[in-house]
Tab-separated table of C-alpha atoms and ligand atoms in Angstrom:
chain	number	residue	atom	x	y	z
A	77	UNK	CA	19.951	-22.075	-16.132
A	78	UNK	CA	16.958	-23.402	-17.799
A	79	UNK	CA	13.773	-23.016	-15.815
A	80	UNK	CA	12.614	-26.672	-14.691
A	81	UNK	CA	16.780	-26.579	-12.709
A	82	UNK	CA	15.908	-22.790	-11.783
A	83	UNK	CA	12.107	-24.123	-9.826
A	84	UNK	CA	14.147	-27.032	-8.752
A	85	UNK	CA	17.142	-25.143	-6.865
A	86	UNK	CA	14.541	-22.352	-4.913
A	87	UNK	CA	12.614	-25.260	-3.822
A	88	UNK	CA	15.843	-26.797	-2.400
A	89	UNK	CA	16.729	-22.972	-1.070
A	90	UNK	CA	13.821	-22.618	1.461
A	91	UNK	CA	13.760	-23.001	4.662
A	92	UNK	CA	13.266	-27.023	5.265
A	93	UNK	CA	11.893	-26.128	8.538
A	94	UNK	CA	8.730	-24.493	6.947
A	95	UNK	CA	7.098	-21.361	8.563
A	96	UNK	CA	5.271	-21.298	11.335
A	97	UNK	CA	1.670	-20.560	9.933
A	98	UNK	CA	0.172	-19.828	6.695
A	99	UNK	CA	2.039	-17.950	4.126
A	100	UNK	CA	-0.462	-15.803	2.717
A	101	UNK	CA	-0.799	-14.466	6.622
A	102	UNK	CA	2.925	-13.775	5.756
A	103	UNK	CA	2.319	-12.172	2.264
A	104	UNK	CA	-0.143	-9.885	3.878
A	105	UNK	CA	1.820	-8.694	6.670
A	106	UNK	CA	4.868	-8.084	4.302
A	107	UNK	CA	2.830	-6.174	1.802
A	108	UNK	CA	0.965	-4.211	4.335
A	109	UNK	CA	3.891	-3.350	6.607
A	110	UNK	CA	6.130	-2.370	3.392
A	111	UNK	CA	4.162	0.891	3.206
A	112	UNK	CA	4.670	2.757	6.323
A	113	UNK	CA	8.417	1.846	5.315
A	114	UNK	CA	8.492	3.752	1.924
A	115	UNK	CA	5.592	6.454	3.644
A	116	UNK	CA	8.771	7.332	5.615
A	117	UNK	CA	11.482	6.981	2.908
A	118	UNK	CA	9.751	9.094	0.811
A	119	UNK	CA	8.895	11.949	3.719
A	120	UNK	CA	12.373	11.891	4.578
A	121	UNK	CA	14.140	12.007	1.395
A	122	UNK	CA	11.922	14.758	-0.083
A	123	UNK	CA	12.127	16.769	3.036
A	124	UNK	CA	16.075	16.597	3.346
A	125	UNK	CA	16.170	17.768	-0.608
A	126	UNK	CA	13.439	20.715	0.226
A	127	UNK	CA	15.569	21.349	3.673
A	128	UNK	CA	18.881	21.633	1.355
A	129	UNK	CA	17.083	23.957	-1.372
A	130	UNK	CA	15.628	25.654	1.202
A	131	UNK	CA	18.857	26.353	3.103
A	132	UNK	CA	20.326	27.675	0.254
A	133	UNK	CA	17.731	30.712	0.300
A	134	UNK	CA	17.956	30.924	4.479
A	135	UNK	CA	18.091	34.854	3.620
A	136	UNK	CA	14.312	34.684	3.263
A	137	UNK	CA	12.583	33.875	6.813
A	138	UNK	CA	9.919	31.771	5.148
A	139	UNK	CA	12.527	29.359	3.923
A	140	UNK	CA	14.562	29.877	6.542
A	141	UNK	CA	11.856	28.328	8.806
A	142	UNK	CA	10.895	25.356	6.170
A	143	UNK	CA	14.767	24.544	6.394
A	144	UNK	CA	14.649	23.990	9.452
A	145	UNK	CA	11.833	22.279	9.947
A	146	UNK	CA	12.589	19.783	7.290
A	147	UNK	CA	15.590	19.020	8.200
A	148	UNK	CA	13.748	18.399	11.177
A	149	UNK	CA	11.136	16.117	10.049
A	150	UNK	CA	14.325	14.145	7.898
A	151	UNK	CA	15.887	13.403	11.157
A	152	UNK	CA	12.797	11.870	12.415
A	153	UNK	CA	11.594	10.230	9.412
A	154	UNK	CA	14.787	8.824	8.584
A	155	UNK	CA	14.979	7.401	12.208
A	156	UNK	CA	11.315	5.966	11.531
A	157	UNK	CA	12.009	4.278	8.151
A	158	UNK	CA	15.042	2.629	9.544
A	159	UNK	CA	12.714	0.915	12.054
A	160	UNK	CA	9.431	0.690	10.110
A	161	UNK	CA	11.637	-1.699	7.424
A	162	UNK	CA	12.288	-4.429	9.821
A	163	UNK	CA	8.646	-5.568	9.878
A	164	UNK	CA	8.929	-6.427	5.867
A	165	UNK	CA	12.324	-7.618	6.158
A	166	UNK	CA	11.145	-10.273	8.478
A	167	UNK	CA	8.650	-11.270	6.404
A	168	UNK	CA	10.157	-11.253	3.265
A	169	UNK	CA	13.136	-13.267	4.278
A	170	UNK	CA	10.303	-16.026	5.368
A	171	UNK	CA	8.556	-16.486	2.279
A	172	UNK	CA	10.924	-15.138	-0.218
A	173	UNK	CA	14.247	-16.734	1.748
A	174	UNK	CA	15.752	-17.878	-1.685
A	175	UNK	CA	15.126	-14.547	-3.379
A	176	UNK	CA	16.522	-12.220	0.105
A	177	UNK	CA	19.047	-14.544	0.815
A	178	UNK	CA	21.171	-15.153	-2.713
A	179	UNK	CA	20.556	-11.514	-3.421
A	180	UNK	CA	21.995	-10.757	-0.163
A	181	UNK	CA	25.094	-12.791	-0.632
A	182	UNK	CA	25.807	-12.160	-4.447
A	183	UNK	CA	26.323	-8.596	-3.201
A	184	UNK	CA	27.473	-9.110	0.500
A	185	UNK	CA	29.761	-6.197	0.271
A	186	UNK	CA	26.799	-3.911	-0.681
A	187	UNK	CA	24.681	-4.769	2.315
A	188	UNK	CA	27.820	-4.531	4.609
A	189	UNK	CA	28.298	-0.922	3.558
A	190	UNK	CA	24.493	-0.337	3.747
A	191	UNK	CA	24.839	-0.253	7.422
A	192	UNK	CA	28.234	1.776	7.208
A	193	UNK	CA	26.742	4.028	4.842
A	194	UNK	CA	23.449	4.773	6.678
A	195	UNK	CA	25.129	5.592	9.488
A	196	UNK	CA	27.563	8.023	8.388
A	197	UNK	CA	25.062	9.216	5.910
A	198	UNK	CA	22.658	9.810	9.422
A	199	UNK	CA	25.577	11.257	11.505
A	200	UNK	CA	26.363	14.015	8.649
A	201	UNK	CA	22.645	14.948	8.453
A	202	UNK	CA	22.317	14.857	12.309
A	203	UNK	CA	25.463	17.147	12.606
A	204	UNK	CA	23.635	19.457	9.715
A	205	UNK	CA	20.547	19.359	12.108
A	206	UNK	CA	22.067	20.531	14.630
A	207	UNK	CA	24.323	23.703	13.356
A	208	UNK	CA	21.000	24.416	10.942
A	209	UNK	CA	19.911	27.382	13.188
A	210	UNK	CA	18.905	31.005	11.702
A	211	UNK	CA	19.721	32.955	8.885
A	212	UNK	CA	23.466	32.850	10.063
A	213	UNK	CA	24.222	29.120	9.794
A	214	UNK	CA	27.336	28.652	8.096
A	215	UNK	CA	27.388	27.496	4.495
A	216	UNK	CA	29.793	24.923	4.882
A	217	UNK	CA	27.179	22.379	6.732
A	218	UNK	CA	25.041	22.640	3.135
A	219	UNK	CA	28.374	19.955	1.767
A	220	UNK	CA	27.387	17.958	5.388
A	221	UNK	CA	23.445	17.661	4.465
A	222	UNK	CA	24.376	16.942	1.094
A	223	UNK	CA	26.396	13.944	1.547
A	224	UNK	CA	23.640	12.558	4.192
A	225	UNK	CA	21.335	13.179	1.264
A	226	UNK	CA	23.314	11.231	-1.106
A	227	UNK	CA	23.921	8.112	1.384
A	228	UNK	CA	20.228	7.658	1.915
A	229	UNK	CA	19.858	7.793	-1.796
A	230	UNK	CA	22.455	5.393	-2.420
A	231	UNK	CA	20.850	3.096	0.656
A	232	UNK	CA	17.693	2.831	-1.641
A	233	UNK	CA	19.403	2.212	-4.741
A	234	UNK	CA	20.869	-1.092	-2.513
A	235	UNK	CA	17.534	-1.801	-1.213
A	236	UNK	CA	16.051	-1.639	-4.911
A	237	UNK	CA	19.310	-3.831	-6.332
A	238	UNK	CA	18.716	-6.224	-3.515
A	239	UNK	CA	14.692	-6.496	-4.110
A	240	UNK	CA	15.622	-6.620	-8.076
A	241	UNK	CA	18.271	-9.418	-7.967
A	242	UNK	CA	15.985	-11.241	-5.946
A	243	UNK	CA	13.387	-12.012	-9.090
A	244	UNK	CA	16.049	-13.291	-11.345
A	245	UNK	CA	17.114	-16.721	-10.153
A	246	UNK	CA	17.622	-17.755	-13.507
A	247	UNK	CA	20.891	-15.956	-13.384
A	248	UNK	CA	21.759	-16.048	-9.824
A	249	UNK	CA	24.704	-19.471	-10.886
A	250	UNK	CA	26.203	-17.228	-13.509
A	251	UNK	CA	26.705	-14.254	-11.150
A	252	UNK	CA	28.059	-16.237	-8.848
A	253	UNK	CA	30.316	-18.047	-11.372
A	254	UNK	CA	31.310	-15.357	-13.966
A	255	UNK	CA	33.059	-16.992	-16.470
A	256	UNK	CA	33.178	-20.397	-14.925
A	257	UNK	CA	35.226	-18.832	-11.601
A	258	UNK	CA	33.468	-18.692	-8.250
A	259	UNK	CA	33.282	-15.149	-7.339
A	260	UNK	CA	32.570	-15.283	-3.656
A	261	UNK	CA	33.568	-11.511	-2.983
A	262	UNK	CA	29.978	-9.821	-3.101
A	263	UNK	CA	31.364	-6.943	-3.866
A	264	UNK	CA	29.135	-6.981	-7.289
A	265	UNK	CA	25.980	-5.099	-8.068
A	266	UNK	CA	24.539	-7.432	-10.986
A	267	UNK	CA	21.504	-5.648	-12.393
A	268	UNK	CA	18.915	-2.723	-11.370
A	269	UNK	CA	16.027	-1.571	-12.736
A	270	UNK	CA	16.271	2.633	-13.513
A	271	UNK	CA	12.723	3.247	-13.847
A	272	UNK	CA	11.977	1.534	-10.951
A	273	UNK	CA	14.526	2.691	-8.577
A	274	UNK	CA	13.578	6.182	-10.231
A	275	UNK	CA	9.735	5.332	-9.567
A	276	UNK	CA	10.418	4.890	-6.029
A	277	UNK	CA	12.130	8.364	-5.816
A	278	UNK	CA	9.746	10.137	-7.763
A	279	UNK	CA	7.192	8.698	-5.468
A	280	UNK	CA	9.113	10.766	-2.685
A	281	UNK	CA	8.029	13.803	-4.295
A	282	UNK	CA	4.165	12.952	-4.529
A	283	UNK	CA	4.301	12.150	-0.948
A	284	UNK	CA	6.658	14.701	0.255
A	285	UNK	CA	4.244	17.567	-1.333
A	286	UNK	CA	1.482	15.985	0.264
A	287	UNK	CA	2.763	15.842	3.060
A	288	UNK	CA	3.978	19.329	3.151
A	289	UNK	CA	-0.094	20.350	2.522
A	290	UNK	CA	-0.588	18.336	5.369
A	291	UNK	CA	1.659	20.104	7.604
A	292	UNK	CA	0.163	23.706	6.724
A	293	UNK	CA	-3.025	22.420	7.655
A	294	UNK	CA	-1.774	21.323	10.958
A	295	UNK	CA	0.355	23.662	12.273
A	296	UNK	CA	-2.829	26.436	11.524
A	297	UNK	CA	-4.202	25.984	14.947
A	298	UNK	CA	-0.258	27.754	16.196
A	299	UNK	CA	-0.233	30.984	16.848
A	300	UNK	CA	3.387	31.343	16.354
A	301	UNK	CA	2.900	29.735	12.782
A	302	UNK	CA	2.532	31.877	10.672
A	303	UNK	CA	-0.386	31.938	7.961
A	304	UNK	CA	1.940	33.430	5.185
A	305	UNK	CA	4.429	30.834	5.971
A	306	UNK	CA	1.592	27.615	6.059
A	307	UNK	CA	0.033	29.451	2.487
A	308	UNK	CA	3.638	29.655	1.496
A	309	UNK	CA	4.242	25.655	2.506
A	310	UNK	CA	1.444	24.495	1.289
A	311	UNK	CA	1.776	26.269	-2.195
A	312	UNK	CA	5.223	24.653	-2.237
A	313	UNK	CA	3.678	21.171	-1.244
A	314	UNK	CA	1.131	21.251	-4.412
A	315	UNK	CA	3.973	22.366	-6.781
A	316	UNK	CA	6.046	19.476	-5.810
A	317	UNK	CA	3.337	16.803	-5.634
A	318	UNK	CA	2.464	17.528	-9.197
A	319	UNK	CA	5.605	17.306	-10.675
A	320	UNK	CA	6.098	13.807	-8.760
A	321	UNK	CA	3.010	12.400	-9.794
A	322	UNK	CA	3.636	13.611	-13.088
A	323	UNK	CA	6.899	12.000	-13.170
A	324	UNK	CA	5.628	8.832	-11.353
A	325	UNK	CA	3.434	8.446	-14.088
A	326	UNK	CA	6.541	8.661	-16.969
A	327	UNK	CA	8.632	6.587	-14.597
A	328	UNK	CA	5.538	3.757	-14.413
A	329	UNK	CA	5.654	3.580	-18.521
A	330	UNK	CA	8.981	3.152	-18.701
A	331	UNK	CA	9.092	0.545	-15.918
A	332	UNK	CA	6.181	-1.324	-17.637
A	333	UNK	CA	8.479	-1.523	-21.256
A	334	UNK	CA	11.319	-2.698	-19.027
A	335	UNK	CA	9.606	-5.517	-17.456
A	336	UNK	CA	10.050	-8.699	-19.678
A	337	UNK	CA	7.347	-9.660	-21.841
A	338	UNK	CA	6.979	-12.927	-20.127
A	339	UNK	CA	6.311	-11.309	-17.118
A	340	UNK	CA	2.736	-10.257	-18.551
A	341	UNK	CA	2.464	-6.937	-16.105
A	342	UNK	CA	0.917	-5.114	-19.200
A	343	UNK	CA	-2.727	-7.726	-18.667
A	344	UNK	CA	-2.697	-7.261	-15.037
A	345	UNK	CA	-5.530	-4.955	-13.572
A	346	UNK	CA	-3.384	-4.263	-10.951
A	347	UNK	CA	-1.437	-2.283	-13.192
A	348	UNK	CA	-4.071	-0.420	-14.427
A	349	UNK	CA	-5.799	0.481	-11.618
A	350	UNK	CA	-2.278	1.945	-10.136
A	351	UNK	CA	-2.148	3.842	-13.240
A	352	UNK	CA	-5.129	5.058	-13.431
A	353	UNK	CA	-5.451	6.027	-9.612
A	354	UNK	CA	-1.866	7.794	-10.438
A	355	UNK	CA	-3.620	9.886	-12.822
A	356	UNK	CA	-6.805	10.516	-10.335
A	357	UNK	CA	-3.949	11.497	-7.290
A	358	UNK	CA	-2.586	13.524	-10.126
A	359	UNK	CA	-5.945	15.503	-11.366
A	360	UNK	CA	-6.831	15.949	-6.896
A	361	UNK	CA	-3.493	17.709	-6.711
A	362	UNK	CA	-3.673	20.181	-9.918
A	363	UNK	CA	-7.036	20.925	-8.649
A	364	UNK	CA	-5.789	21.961	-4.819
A	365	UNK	CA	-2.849	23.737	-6.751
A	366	UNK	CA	-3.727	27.187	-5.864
A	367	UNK	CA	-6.574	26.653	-3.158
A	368	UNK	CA	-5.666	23.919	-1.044
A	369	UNK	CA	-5.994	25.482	2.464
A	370	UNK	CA	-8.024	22.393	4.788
A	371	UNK	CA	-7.300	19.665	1.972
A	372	UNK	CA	-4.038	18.795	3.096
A	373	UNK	CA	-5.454	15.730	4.940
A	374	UNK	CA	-7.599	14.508	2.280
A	375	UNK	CA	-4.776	14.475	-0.187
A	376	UNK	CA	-1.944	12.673	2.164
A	377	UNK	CA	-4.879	10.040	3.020
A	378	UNK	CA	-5.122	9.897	-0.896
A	379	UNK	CA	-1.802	9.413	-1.242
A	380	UNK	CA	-0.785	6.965	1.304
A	381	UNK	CA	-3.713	5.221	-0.603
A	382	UNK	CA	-1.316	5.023	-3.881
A	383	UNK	CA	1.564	3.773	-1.936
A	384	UNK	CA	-0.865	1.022	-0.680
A	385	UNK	CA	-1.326	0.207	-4.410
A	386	UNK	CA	2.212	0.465	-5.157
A	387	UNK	CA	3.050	-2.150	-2.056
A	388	UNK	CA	0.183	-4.674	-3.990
A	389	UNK	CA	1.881	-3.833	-7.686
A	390	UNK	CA	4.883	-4.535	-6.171
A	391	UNK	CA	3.891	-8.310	-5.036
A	392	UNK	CA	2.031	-8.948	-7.888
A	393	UNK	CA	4.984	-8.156	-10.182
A	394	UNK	CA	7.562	-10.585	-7.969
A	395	UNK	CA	4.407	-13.145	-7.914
A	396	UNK	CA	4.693	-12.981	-11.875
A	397	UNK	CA	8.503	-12.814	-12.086
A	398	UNK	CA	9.033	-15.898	-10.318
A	399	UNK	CA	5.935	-17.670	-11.864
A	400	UNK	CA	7.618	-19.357	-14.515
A	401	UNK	CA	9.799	-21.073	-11.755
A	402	UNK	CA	6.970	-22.523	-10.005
A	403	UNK	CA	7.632	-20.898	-7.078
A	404	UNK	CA	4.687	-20.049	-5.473
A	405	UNK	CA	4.251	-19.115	-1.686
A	406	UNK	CA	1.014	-21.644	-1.103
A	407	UNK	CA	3.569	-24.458	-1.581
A	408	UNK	CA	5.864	-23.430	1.102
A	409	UNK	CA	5.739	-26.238	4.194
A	410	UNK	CA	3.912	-24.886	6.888
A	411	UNK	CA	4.060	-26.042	10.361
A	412	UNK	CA	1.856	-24.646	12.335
A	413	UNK	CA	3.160	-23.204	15.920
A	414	UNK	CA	-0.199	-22.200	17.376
A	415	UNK	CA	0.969	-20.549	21.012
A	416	UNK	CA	4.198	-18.357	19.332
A	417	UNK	CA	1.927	-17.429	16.285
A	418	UNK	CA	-0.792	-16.445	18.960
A	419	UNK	CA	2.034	-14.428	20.822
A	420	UNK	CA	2.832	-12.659	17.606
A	421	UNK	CA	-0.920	-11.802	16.782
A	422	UNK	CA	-1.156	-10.139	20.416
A	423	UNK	CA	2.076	-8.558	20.065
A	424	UNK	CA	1.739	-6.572	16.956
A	425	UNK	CA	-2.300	-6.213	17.472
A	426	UNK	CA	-2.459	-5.469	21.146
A	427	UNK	CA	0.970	-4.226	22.228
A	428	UNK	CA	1.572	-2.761	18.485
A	429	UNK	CA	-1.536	-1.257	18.511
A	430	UNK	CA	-2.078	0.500	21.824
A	431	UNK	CA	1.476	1.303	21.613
A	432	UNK	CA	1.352	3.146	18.157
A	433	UNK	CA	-2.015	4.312	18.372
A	434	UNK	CA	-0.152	6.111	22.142
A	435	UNK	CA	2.851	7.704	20.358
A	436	UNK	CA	1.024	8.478	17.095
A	437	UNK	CA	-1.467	10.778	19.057
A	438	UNK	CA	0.187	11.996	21.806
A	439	UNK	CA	2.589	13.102	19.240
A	440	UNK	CA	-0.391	14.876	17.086
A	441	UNK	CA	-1.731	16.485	20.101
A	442	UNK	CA	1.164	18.006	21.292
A	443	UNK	CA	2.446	19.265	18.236
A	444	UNK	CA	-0.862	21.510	17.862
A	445	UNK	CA	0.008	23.180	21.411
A	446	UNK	CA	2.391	26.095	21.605
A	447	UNK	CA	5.011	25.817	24.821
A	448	UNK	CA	4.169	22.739	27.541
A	449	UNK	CA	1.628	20.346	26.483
A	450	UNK	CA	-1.212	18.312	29.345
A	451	UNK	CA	-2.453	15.117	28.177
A	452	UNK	CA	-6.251	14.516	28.366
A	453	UNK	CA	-7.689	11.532	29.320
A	454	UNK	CA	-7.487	9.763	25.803
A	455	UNK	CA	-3.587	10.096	25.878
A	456	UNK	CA	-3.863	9.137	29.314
A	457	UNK	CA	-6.042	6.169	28.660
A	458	UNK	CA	-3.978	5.038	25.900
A	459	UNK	CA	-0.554	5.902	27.885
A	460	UNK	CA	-1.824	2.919	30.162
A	461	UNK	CA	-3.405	0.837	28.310
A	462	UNK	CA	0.141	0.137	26.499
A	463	UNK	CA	2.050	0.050	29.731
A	464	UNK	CA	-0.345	-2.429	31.016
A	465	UNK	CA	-0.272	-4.363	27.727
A	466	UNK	CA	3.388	-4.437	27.521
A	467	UNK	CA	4.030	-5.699	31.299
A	468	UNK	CA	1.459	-8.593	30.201
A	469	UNK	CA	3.632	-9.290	27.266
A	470	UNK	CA	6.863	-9.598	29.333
A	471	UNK	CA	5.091	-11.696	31.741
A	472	UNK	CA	3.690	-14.046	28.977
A	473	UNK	CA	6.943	-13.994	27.181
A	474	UNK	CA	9.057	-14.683	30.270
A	475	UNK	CA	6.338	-17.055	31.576
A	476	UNK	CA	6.153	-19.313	28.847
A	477	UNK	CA	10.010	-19.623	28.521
A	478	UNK	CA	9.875	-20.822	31.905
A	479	UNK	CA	6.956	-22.916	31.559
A	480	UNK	CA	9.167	-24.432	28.483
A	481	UNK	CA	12.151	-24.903	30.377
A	482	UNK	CA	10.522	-26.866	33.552
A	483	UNK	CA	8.397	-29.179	31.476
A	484	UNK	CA	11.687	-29.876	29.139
A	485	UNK	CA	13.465	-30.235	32.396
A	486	UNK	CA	11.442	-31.899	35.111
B	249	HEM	C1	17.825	5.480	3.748
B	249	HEM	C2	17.547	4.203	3.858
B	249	HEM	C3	16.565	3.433	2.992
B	249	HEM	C4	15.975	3.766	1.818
B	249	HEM	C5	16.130	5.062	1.018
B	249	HEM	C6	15.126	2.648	1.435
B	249	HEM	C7	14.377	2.587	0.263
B	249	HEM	C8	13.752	1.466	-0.200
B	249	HEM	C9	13.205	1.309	-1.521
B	249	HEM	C10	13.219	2.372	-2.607
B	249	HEM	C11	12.690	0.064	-1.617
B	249	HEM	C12	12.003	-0.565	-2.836
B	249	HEM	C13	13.019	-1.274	-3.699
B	249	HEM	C14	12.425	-1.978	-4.878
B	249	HEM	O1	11.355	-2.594	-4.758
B	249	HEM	O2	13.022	-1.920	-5.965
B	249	HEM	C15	12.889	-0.576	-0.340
B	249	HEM	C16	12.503	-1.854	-0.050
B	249	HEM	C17	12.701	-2.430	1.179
B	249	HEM	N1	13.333	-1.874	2.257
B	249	HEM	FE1	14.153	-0.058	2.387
B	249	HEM	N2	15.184	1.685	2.392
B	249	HEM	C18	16.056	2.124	3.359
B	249	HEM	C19	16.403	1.459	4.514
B	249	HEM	C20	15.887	0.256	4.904
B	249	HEM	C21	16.190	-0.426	6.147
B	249	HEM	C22	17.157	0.087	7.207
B	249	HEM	C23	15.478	-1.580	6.151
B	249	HEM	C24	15.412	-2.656	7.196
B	249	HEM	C25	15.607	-2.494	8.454
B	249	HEM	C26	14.735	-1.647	4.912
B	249	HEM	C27	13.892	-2.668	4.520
B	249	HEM	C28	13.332	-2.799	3.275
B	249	HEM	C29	12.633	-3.995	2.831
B	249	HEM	C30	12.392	-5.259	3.637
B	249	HEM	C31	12.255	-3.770	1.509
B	249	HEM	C32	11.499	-4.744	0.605
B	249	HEM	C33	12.444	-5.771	0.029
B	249	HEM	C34	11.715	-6.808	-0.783
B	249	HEM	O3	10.589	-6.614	-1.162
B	249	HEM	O4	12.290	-7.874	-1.037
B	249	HEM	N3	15.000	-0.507	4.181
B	249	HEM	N4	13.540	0.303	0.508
């Protein structure tokens, strides 16, 4: 399809509603709430490989205890990711509607088993959580973690093929009419992108080993932790963030040659500056290689840093794919719903924020104490303060809908 039909059939695609406010509010939010996503696909897919490796060597009490821990911190993080991607899916699928939406339907079947898959994928690693107990687990529950492991890894490959489809409208008619037939059964993949799908998991090993430093560093304060086994994780951590980064930094090259030439990513600082603040991460971790006791926080906050970049190369690239196609996000209709944006802003700022800022550390506080934990009066504080917003929030929520409905109805 040439490109001037292409610009003409996403502008027919969008929403003819409009949004409700101003896209680049939109952009924002979907760039910045894309990273705690992939923060927690990466945790959790390098900690259920490290919990799988480890298992294999239970015999040894130090990675007896990392296997289970890890396969811990999967079960959480995989729980968290699940969650943390709604926030970009919402937004995506409001500025990029054409792009989420054909994707979506060229390969129905795909996101269909996504859910199926993630599920049974979750329930296999759940059921290895739960038999993963001493040096005497049984052996047969390593074929249980592994198949989790693979279903989360196939879930991102759909996520990536769904993101990647997305930036090719030109060929979105022929995929959906292969050789002049309508092919309405979705059950197609039509194109990914290796080096990127391979970026992304590559970037689970950067994070993961940060991470992992992270985690000696906090558990020090435990006396039942311990400091062989934090010196031990922590060594582990900086062996596996270096070979990530390393192979982030291969996977970025190749991803750059794959990207079309009319794409121009190659003039863009942004990818530059994420290449050359892959090979600063890189230089911080070979540095902390075999000394890194106390720098595990540093390096995770210089990591979550990259995937920050990563989320910004990301947009720039799908700003630049679908450039030739006029489709720019400044054009989309707007109009403007003052009170339900106004909700939204106290929602995620007020609610989100006491709430999160609650769990995040009354969850770091107890964590550091050994057997039951008290909270002190900035858990406490912070306990309330989301209680209290949240009862506002039903009230206002509630309020208004009834407010609504009697002025629509008196
Ligand atoms: C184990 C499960 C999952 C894994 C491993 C995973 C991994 C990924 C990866 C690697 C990407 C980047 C793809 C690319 O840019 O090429 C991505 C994007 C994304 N993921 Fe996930 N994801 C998972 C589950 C979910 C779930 C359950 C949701 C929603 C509730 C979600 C929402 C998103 C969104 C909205 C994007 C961005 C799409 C876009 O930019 O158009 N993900 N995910």
């Amino acid at each position: 399809m040439d490109a001037a039909t292409t610009a003409n059939m996403l502008q027919t695609m969008q929403d003819q509603a409009g949004i409700p406010s101003h896209p680049l509010i939109f952009q924002i939010l979907m760039v910045f709430t894309w990273i705690p996503h992939i923060l927690f696909v990466n945790i959790s897919l390098g900690a259920a490989l490290v919990g799988l490796y480890a298992f294999t060597k239970r015999q040894d009490p130090n990675w007896q205890l990392l296997s289970e821990a890890m396969t811990k911190v999967a079960k959480v993080g995989v729980s968290l990711l699940v969650v943390l991607g709604v926030a970009p899916l919402l937004f995506t699928q409001t500025i990029y509607d054409p792009s989420w939406y054909a994707s979506n339907v060229l390969s129905a079947a795909w996101v269909i088993g996504f859910i199926f898959t993630l599920t049974i994928g979750y329930l296999a690693w759940f059921t290895f959580y739960l038999k993963n107990h001493g040096a005497q687990a049984p052996g047969w529950i390593f074929w249980l973690g592994v198949f989790g492991l693979a279903m989360f890894l196939l879930d991102g490959f759909i996520m990536h093929v769904l993101a990647y489809q997305g930036l090719h409208p030109e060929k979105w008619l022929s995929w959906y009419t292969p050789g002049g037939h309508v092919d309405m059964s979705g059950t197609a993949i039509h194109a990914f992108e290796l080096p990127r799908w391979g970026f992304f998991m590559a970037m689970s090993l950067t994070i993961f080993g940060a991470f992992l430093i992270a985690y000696g560093d906090y558990f020090k304060v435990r006396a039942d932790r311990a400091p062989a086994y934090l010196d031990f994780a922590r060594a582990l951590g900086a062996k596996i963030a270096i070979t990530g980064a390393l192979l982030q930094v291969v996977l970025l090259l190749w991803w750059l040659i794959d990207v079309p030439a009319q794409v121009h990513v190659w003039t863009h600082p942004m990818t530059w500056l994420l290449a050359a603040y892959l090979f600063v991460l890189l230089a911080a971790f070979w540095l902390a290689r075999s000394n890194n006791a106390g720098q595990g926080y540093r390096l995770l906050a210089m990591s979550i840093g990259m995937a920050a970049l990563v989320s910004i190369f990301r947009e720039v690239l799908r700003m630049a794919y679908l450039h030739p196609f006029n489709y720019d996000i400044l054009n989309y209709k707007v109009l403007w719903d003052i009170p339900s944006f106004a909700l939204f802003l106290f929602t995620i700022v007020v609610v989100g924020g006491l709430m999160g800022g609650f769990i995040i550390t009354l969850v770091y506080k107890a964590g550091r104490v050994q057997g039951p934990y008290e909270a002190d009066a900035t858990v406490t504080k912070l306990g309330n303060g989301s209680l209290a917003s949240t009862a506002i929030w039903v009230v206002v929520f509630i309020g208004t809908g009834i407010w609504i409905w009697l002025r629509n109805n008196g």
